[in-house]
mmCIF file of C-alpha atoms in Angstrom:
data_model
loop_
_atom_site.group_PDB
_atom_site.id
_atom_site.type_symbol
_atom_site.label_atom_id
_atom_site.label_comp_id
_atom_site.label_asym_id
_atom_site.label_seq_id
_atom_site.Cartn_x
_atom_site.Cartn_y
_atom_site.Cartn_z
ATOM 1 C CA MET A 1 -23.903 10.334 22.670
ATOM 2 C CA ARG A 2 -24.034 7.506 20.184
ATOM 3 C CA LEU A 3 -26.866 5.215 19.135
ATOM 4 C CA ARG A 4 -25.439 1.729 18.755
ATOM 5 C CA ILE A 5 -26.924 -1.137 16.752
ATOM 6 C CA LEU A 6 -23.820 -3.226 15.898
ATOM 7 C CA GLY A 7 -24.623 -5.626 18.706
ATOM 8 C CA PRO A 8 -27.218 -5.089 21.445
ATOM 9 C CA VAL A 9 -29.210 -1.911 20.718
ATOM 10 C CA ASP A 10 -28.477 0.887 23.178
ATOM 11 C CA VAL A 11 -27.631 4.562 23.678
ATOM 12 C CA TYR A 12 -24.052 5.149 24.827
ATOM 13 C CA ASP A 13 -22.717 8.212 26.616
ATOM 14 C CA GLU A 14 -19.043 8.212 25.568
ATOM 15 C CA THR A 15 -18.095 11.014 27.947
ATOM 16 C CA ARG A 16 -19.299 9.241 31.082
ATOM 17 C CA GLY A 17 -19.066 5.687 29.809
ATOM 18 C CA ARG A 18 -22.752 5.171 30.554
ATOM 19 C CA ARG A 19 -24.917 2.719 28.607
ATOM 20 C CA MET A 20 -28.706 3.076 28.440
ATOM 21 C CA THR A 21 -30.754 0.194 27.055
ATOM 22 C CA PRO A 22 -34.416 0.425 26.011
ATOM 23 C CA ASN A 23 -36.658 -1.902 27.995
ATOM 24 C CA GLY A 24 -37.935 -4.929 26.112
ATOM 25 C CA ILE A 25 -37.417 -6.396 22.657
ATOM 26 C CA LYS A 26 -40.138 -4.257 21.034
ATOM 27 C CA GLN A 27 -38.619 -0.971 22.172
ATOM 28 C CA ARG A 28 -35.134 -2.023 21.074
ATOM 29 C CA ALA A 29 -36.494 -3.167 17.714
ATOM 30 C CA LEU A 30 -38.361 0.122 17.309
ATOM 31 C CA LEU A 31 -35.247 2.170 18.046
ATOM 32 C CA ALA A 32 -33.164 0.029 15.672
ATOM 33 C CA THR A 33 -35.740 0.425 12.903
ATOM 34 C CA LEU A 34 -35.811 4.193 13.318
ATOM 35 C CA VAL A 35 -31.986 4.315 13.352
ATOM 36 C CA VAL A 36 -31.548 2.403 10.076
ATOM 37 C CA ARG A 37 -34.145 4.666 8.451
ATOM 38 C CA GLN A 38 -32.980 7.873 10.159
ATOM 39 C CA GLY A 39 -34.260 10.989 8.430
ATOM 40 C CA GLN A 40 -37.104 9.046 6.791
ATOM 41 C CA THR A 41 -40.699 8.911 7.943
ATOM 42 C CA LEU A 42 -41.949 5.419 8.700
ATOM 43 C CA SER A 43 -45.699 5.052 8.774
ATOM 44 C CA MET A 44 -47.384 3.631 11.861
ATOM 45 C CA ASP A 45 -48.616 0.685 9.790
ATOM 46 C CA ARG A 46 -45.049 -0.101 8.666
ATOM 47 C CA LEU A 47 -43.716 0.106 12.205
ATOM 48 C CA ILE A 48 -46.530 -2.069 13.553
ATOM 49 C CA GLU A 49 -45.793 -4.651 10.866
ATOM 50 C CA GLU A 50 -42.091 -4.580 11.750
ATOM 51 C CA LEU A 51 -42.741 -5.065 15.477
ATOM 52 C CA TRP A 52 -45.655 -7.534 15.420
ATOM 53 C CA GLY A 53 -45.768 -9.005 11.923
ATOM 54 C CA ASP A 54 -49.069 -10.458 10.757
ATOM 55 C CA VAL A 55 -50.528 -10.788 14.259
ATOM 56 C CA PRO A 56 -50.534 -7.307 15.833
ATOM 57 C CA PRO A 57 -52.373 -6.818 19.099
ATOM 58 C CA GLY A 58 -55.823 -5.279 19.009
ATOM 59 C CA ASN A 59 -54.456 -2.042 20.459
ATOM 60 C CA ALA A 60 -51.358 -1.959 18.220
ATOM 61 C CA THR A 61 -51.557 1.792 17.559
ATOM 62 C CA ASN A 62 -51.728 2.607 21.270
ATOM 63 C CA ALA A 63 -48.951 0.118 22.013
ATOM 64 C CA LEU A 64 -46.711 1.702 19.371
ATOM 65 C CA GLN A 65 -47.395 5.198 20.712
ATOM 66 C CA ALA A 66 -46.504 4.007 24.216
ATOM 67 C CA HIS A 67 -43.192 2.567 22.982
ATOM 68 C CA VAL A 68 -42.402 5.817 21.179
ATOM 69 C CA ALA A 69 -43.134 7.838 24.335
ATOM 70 C CA ARG A 70 -40.792 5.657 26.393
ATOM 71 C CA LEU A 71 -38.027 5.965 23.796
ATOM 72 C CA ARG A 72 -38.425 9.740 23.767
ATOM 73 C CA ARG A 73 -37.938 9.811 27.529
ATOM 74 C CA LEU A 74 -34.857 7.610 27.229
ATOM 75 C CA LEU A 75 -33.337 9.823 24.537
ATOM 76 C CA GLY A 76 -34.123 12.893 26.623
ATOM 77 C CA THR A 77 -32.311 11.325 29.591
ATOM 78 C CA ALA A 78 -29.382 10.716 27.253
ATOM 79 C CA GLY A 79 -29.012 14.445 26.741
ATOM 80 C CA GLY A 80 -30.878 14.800 23.479
ATOM 81 C CA ALA A 81 -28.803 12.271 21.506
ATOM 82 C CA ALA A 82 -31.644 12.156 18.995
ATOM 83 C CA ASP A 83 -35.248 13.182 18.597
ATOM 84 C CA ILE A 84 -38.239 11.134 17.459
ATOM 85 C CA VAL A 85 -40.603 13.491 15.715
ATOM 86 C CA THR A 86 -44.203 12.844 14.765
ATOM 87 C CA ASP A 87 -44.600 13.172 11.009
ATOM 88 C CA ALA A 88 -48.109 12.042 10.105
ATOM 89 C CA PRO A 89 -48.911 9.296 9.564
ATOM 90 C CA GLY A 90 -45.813 8.029 11.375
ATOM 91 C CA TYR A 91 -42.508 8.847 13.024
ATOM 92 C CA GLN A 92 -39.023 9.928 12.035
ATOM 93 C CA LEU A 93 -35.709 9.834 13.901
ATOM 94 C CA ARG A 94 -33.549 12.935 13.612
ATOM 95 C CA LEU A 95 -29.975 12.602 14.794
ATOM 96 C CA GLY A 96 -28.654 16.077 14.117
ATOM 97 C CA PRO A 97 -24.844 16.141 14.480
ATOM 98 C CA HIS A 98 -24.704 12.772 16.250
ATOM 99 C CA GLU A 99 -23.240 9.662 14.659
ATOM 100 C CA THR A 100 -24.331 6.047 14.991
ATOM 101 C CA ASP A 101 -21.848 3.195 15.318
ATOM 102 C CA VAL A 102 -22.845 2.145 11.783
ATOM 103 C CA ASP A 103 -21.924 5.592 10.470
ATOM 104 C CA GLU A 104 -18.506 5.374 12.127
ATOM 105 C CA PHE A 105 -17.943 1.792 10.963
ATOM 106 C CA GLN A 106 -18.683 2.679 7.347
ATOM 107 C CA ARG A 107 -16.587 5.863 7.490
ATOM 108 C CA LEU A 108 -13.531 4.121 8.971
ATOM 109 C CA SER A 109 -13.833 1.173 6.575
ATOM 110 C CA ALA A 110 -13.999 3.490 3.560
ATOM 111 C CA GLN A 111 -10.912 5.383 4.747
ATOM 112 C CA ALA A 112 -9.064 2.100 5.274
ATOM 113 C CA ARG A 113 -9.863 0.873 1.764
ATOM 114 C CA GLU A 114 -8.557 4.106 0.269
ATOM 115 C CA LEU A 115 -5.262 3.749 2.172
ATOM 116 C CA THR A 116 -4.669 0.029 1.626
ATOM 117 C CA ALA A 117 -2.481 0.353 -1.465
ATOM 118 C CA ASP A 118 -0.314 3.279 -0.308
ATOM 119 C CA ASP A 119 -0.301 2.964 3.488
ATOM 120 C CA PRO A 120 -1.322 -0.575 4.495
ATOM 121 C CA GLU A 121 -0.108 -0.129 8.087
ATOM 122 C CA GLN A 122 -2.555 2.750 8.626
ATOM 123 C CA ALA A 123 -5.249 0.796 6.767
ATOM 124 C CA VAL A 124 -4.821 -2.110 9.204
ATOM 125 C CA GLU A 125 -5.279 0.256 12.151
ATOM 126 C CA LEU A 126 -8.415 1.800 10.640
ATOM 127 C CA PHE A 127 -9.929 -1.579 9.765
ATOM 128 C CA ARG A 128 -9.281 -2.774 13.332
ATOM 129 C CA ARG A 129 -10.982 0.313 14.734
ATOM 130 C CA ALA A 130 -13.956 -0.147 12.415
ATOM 131 C CA LEU A 131 -14.389 -3.832 13.239
ATOM 132 C CA GLY A 132 -13.901 -3.128 16.939
ATOM 133 C CA LEU A 133 -17.229 -1.282 16.912
ATOM 134 C CA TRP A 134 -19.029 -4.609 16.500
ATOM 135 C CA ARG A 135 -20.155 -6.007 19.866
ATOM 136 C CA GLY A 136 -22.140 -8.906 18.392
ATOM 137 C CA ALA A 137 -24.571 -9.439 15.525
ATOM 138 C CA ALA A 138 -26.365 -6.314 14.307
ATOM 139 C CA PHE A 139 -29.572 -5.684 16.350
ATOM 140 C CA GLU A 140 -28.654 -8.646 18.531
ATOM 141 C CA GLY A 141 -31.688 -10.204 20.148
ATOM 142 C CA CYS A 142 -34.294 -7.860 18.694
ATOM 143 C CA VAL A 143 -34.780 -8.672 15.007
ATOM 144 C CA THR A 144 -38.561 -8.846 14.825
ATOM 145 C CA GLY A 145 -39.412 -8.068 11.186
ATOM 146 C CA SER A 146 -38.292 -8.158 7.575
ATOM 147 C CA LEU A 147 -36.767 -4.664 7.557
ATOM 148 C CA LEU A 148 -34.291 -5.395 10.349
ATOM 149 C CA ALA A 149 -33.624 -8.899 9.033
ATOM 150 C CA GLY A 150 -32.664 -7.530 5.626
ATOM 151 C CA GLU A 151 -30.582 -4.745 7.117
ATOM 152 C CA ALA A 152 -28.798 -7.188 9.437
ATOM 153 C CA ALA A 153 -27.809 -9.368 6.471
ATOM 154 C CA LEU A 154 -26.536 -6.320 4.577
ATOM 155 C CA LEU A 155 -24.496 -5.106 7.548
ATOM 156 C CA GLU A 156 -23.030 -8.572 8.105
ATOM 157 C CA GLU A 157 -21.854 -8.633 4.488
ATOM 158 C CA GLN A 158 -20.237 -5.239 4.991
ATOM 159 C CA ARG A 159 -18.502 -6.575 8.112
ATOM 160 C CA LEU A 160 -17.116 -9.590 6.265
ATOM 161 C CA THR A 161 -15.949 -7.401 3.381
ATOM 162 C CA SER A 162 -14.088 -5.229 5.891
ATOM 163 C CA VAL A 163 -12.513 -8.318 7.466
ATOM 164 C CA GLU A 164 -11.280 -9.300 4.008
ATOM 165 C CA GLY A 165 -9.955 -5.771 3.564
ATOM 166 C CA LEU A 166 -8.131 -6.039 6.897
ATOM 167 C CA PHE A 167 -6.399 -9.251 5.826
ATOM 168 C CA ASP A 168 -5.487 -7.737 2.444
ATOM 169 C CA ALA A 169 -3.867 -4.794 4.201
ATOM 170 C CA HIS A 170 -2.022 -7.133 6.591
ATOM 171 C CA LEU A 171 -0.661 -9.151 3.677
ATOM 172 C CA ARG A 172 0.589 -5.949 2.049
ATOM 173 C CA THR A 173 2.555 -5.095 5.189
ATOM 174 C CA GLY A 174 4.384 -8.425 5.086
ATOM 175 C CA ARG A 175 3.016 -9.378 8.529
ATOM 176 C CA HIS A 176 1.389 -12.537 7.212
ATOM 177 C CA GLY A 177 2.264 -14.664 10.235
ATOM 178 C CA GLU A 178 0.085 -12.500 12.476
ATOM 179 C CA ILE A 179 -3.163 -13.372 10.716
ATOM 180 C CA VAL A 180 -2.872 -17.110 10.020
ATOM 181 C CA GLY A 181 -4.836 -17.966 13.168
ATOM 182 C CA GLU A 182 -7.569 -15.423 12.398
ATOM 183 C CA LEU A 183 -7.852 -16.693 8.832
ATOM 184 C CA GLU A 184 -8.172 -20.281 10.054
ATOM 185 C CA GLU A 185 -11.049 -19.146 12.269
ATOM 186 C CA MET A 186 -12.759 -17.271 9.436
ATOM 187 C CA THR A 187 -12.555 -20.223 7.019
ATOM 188 C CA ALA A 188 -14.090 -22.420 9.721
ATOM 189 C CA ALA A 189 -16.852 -19.891 10.456
ATOM 190 C CA HIS A 190 -17.527 -19.174 6.754
ATOM 191 C CA PRO A 191 -16.617 -22.393 4.919
ATOM 192 C CA LEU A 192 -18.105 -21.281 1.581
ATOM 193 C CA ARG A 193 -16.407 -17.865 1.402
ATOM 194 C CA GLU A 194 -13.545 -18.421 -1.038
ATOM 195 C CA ARG A 195 -11.744 -15.144 -0.379
ATOM 196 C CA PHE A 196 -10.750 -16.213 3.135
ATOM 197 C CA TYR A 197 -9.213 -19.430 1.772
ATOM 198 C CA ASP A 198 -7.347 -17.396 -0.846
ATOM 199 C CA GLN A 199 -5.847 -15.133 1.816
ATOM 200 C CA LEU A 200 -5.062 -18.072 4.089
ATOM 201 C CA MET A 201 -3.190 -19.826 1.281
ATOM 202 C CA VAL A 202 -1.054 -16.744 0.664
ATOM 203 C CA ALA A 203 -0.306 -16.289 4.371
ATOM 204 C CA LEU A 204 0.622 -19.960 4.844
ATOM 205 C CA TYR A 205 2.797 -20.016 1.746
ATOM 206 C CA ARG A 206 4.715 -16.949 2.898
ATOM 207 C CA CYS A 207 5.293 -18.658 6.245
ATOM 208 C CA GLY A 208 6.964 -21.550 4.430
ATOM 209 C CA ARG A 209 3.972 -23.841 4.914
ATOM 210 C CA GLN A 210 3.222 -24.792 1.306
ATOM 211 C CA SER A 211 1.660 -28.173 2.127
ATOM 212 C CA GLU A 212 -0.781 -26.488 4.530
ATOM 213 C CA ALA A 213 -1.641 -23.930 1.846
ATOM 214 C CA ILE A 214 -2.504 -26.801 -0.482
ATOM 215 C CA GLY A 215 -4.531 -28.373 2.331
ATOM 216 C CA ALA A 216 -6.519 -25.143 2.718
ATOM 217 C CA TYR A 217 -7.437 -25.308 -0.973
ATOM 218 C CA ASP A 218 -8.478 -28.954 -0.658
ATOM 219 C CA ARG A 219 -10.666 -28.070 2.330
ATOM 220 C CA ALA A 220 -12.331 -25.257 0.382
ATOM 221 C CA ARG A 221 -12.955 -27.565 -2.567
ATOM 222 C CA ARG A 222 -14.533 -30.273 -0.394
ATOM 223 C CA ASN A 223 -16.822 -27.765 1.317
ATOM 224 C CA LEU A 224 -17.948 -26.208 -1.955
ATOM 225 C CA LEU A 225 -18.612 -29.565 -3.597
ATOM 226 C CA ARG A 226 -20.480 -30.919 -0.569
ATOM 227 C CA GLU A 227 -22.642 -27.848 0.100
ATOM 228 C CA LEU A 228 -23.105 -26.302 -3.349
ATOM 229 C CA GLY A 229 -22.000 -28.949 -5.838
ATOM 230 C CA VAL A 230 -19.508 -26.572 -7.494
ATOM 231 C CA GLU A 231 -15.737 -26.367 -7.913
ATOM 232 C CA PRO A 232 -13.752 -23.390 -6.565
ATOM 233 C CA GLY A 233 -13.873 -20.280 -8.726
ATOM 234 C CA PRO A 234 -11.105 -19.167 -11.107
ATOM 235 C CA ALA A 235 -9.458 -16.874 -8.544
ATOM 236 C CA LEU A 236 -8.960 -19.651 -5.996
ATOM 237 C CA ARG A 237 -7.916 -22.178 -8.659
ATOM 238 C CA GLY A 238 -5.381 -19.667 -9.946
ATOM 239 C CA ARG A 239 -4.050 -19.207 -6.427
ATOM 240 C CA MET A 240 -3.584 -22.958 -6.123
ATOM 241 C CA GLN A 241 -1.600 -23.029 -9.366
ATOM 242 C CA ALA A 242 0.565 -20.184 -8.093
ATOM 243 C CA VAL A 243 1.301 -22.100 -4.868
ATOM 244 C CA LEU A 244 2.228 -25.252 -6.770
ATOM 245 C CA ALA A 245 4.476 -23.259 -9.113
ATOM 246 C CA HIS A 246 6.122 -21.225 -6.312
ATOM 247 C CA SER A 247 5.079 -18.090 -8.185
ATOM 248 C CA PRO A 248 6.931 -14.879 -7.197
ATOM 249 C CA SER A 249 3.533 -13.172 -7.222
ATOM 250 C CA LEU A 250 2.824 -14.807 -3.843
ATOM 251 C CA LEU A 251 5.652 -12.923 -2.131
ATOM 252 C CA PRO A 252 5.087 -9.503 -0.502
ATOM 253 C CA GLY A 253 4.885 -6.888 -3.227
ATOM 254 C CA GLY A 254 4.610 -9.506 -5.980
ATOM 255 C CA ARG A 255 1.931 -9.054 -8.616
ATOM 256 C CA ASP A 256 0.850 -10.866 -11.739
ATOM 257 C CA GLN A 257 -2.070 -10.784 -14.108
ATOM 258 C CA LEU A 258 -4.186 -12.947 -11.789
ATOM 259 C CA THR A 259 -3.651 -10.547 -8.901
ATOM 260 C CA HIS A 260 -4.613 -7.640 -11.130
ATOM 261 C CA GLU A 261 -7.791 -9.426 -12.202
ATOM 262 C CA ILE A 262 -8.643 -10.234 -8.578
ATOM 263 C CA ASP A 263 -8.246 -6.566 -7.645
ATOM 264 C CA GLN A 264 -10.528 -5.565 -10.503
ATOM 265 C CA LEU A 265 -13.123 -8.152 -9.441
ATOM 266 C CA ARG A 266 -12.973 -6.965 -5.831
ATOM 267 C CA ASN A 267 -13.501 -3.356 -6.902
ATOM 268 C CA ARG A 268 -16.472 -4.442 -8.994
ATOM 269 C CA MET A 269 -17.945 -6.365 -6.043
ATOM 270 C CA ASN A 270 -17.578 -3.319 -3.781
ATOM 271 C CA SER A 271 -19.345 -1.237 -6.410
ATOM 272 C CA LEU A 272 -22.192 -3.771 -6.609
ATOM 273 C CA VAL A 273 -22.556 -3.730 -2.807
ATOM 274 C CA GLN A 274 -22.899 0.051 -2.874
ATOM 275 C CA GLN A 275 -25.467 -0.166 -5.698
ATOM 276 C CA GLN A 276 -27.413 -2.783 -3.732
ATOM 277 C CA GLU A 277 -27.481 -0.544 -0.667
ATOM 278 C CA ALA A 278 -28.748 2.385 -2.746
ATOM 279 C CA LEU A 279 -31.460 0.176 -4.303
ATOM 280 C CA ILE A 280 -32.626 -1.082 -0.901
ATOM 281 C CA ARG A 281 -32.861 2.506 0.362
ATOM 282 C CA MET A 282 -34.819 3.552 -2.732
ATOM 283 C CA VAL A 283 -37.288 0.654 -2.417
ATOM 284 C CA SER A 284 -37.783 1.502 1.259
ATOM 285 C CA GLN A 285 -38.474 5.148 0.448
ATOM 286 C CA MET A 286 -40.949 4.129 -2.272
ATOM 287 C CA SER A 287 -42.690 1.766 0.139
ATOM 288 C CA ALA A 288 -42.914 4.541 2.724
ATOM 289 C CA ALA A 289 -44.344 6.897 0.099
ATOM 290 C CA VAL A 290 -46.977 4.328 -0.849
ATOM 291 C CA GLY A 291 -47.869 3.982 2.817
ATOM 292 C CA LEU A 292 -48.242 7.748 3.117
ATOM 293 C CA SER A 293 -50.514 7.964 0.074
ATOM 294 C CA ALA A 294 -52.634 5.134 1.413
#
């Protein structure tokens, strides 16, 4: 059994291929909230705030208890995929040996990043498997409060970072022609994300399409100036200079000081993402502790 939140929230029986979906937005939001804070006790007040915001119903406590009871029955039908335990003054989700789709996504992505330099072909396969777990936006259709909204934004950033990792691994394999179309789509969907333009420029250049690589840079520059009033960053400007100069660093296996600096920056960004995740978890735990003491 697997609890899935990378898309519509549901419980999936992998053995029988059976999908069980909680009834109603509130129940799906409740399950999603408990999943992202698995192993932590969330007070009833915090859960009520997450489900109903500043205008809870007059019988909010009873309504929450009813939703919890229904979810317990659903999880029991799913063969004990998880257990919602009462831990005064709230509830806690215990998964035991089971894994959520987020757990698997993060595990596969981490393995792929570790293999990118030495075995890019295997890294591509792992990144594809990780990204294939996404069936839509995180918590699709049931983001009701600030906790899920913040977590959805964090998960989306992790997804985009993994997409960038996938393209990096592809470029290392020399199969640049396979990803030009995907990169065009990503630059259109995320017009302010410079890394996708950088990768697109490299892929186009390697395909013998230098003028289109220059056009990709011009498109990035126009978007950044129009939306943010800023020029492209040093990494993308350096890539443009490399394209104009036909730098050997653009070829498969080629490296120069700029590439080294980009790798260092990317590693630093990954480290900052991990620190941000840890900080968010810590703040959540402190908030829960304050709720308990109150």
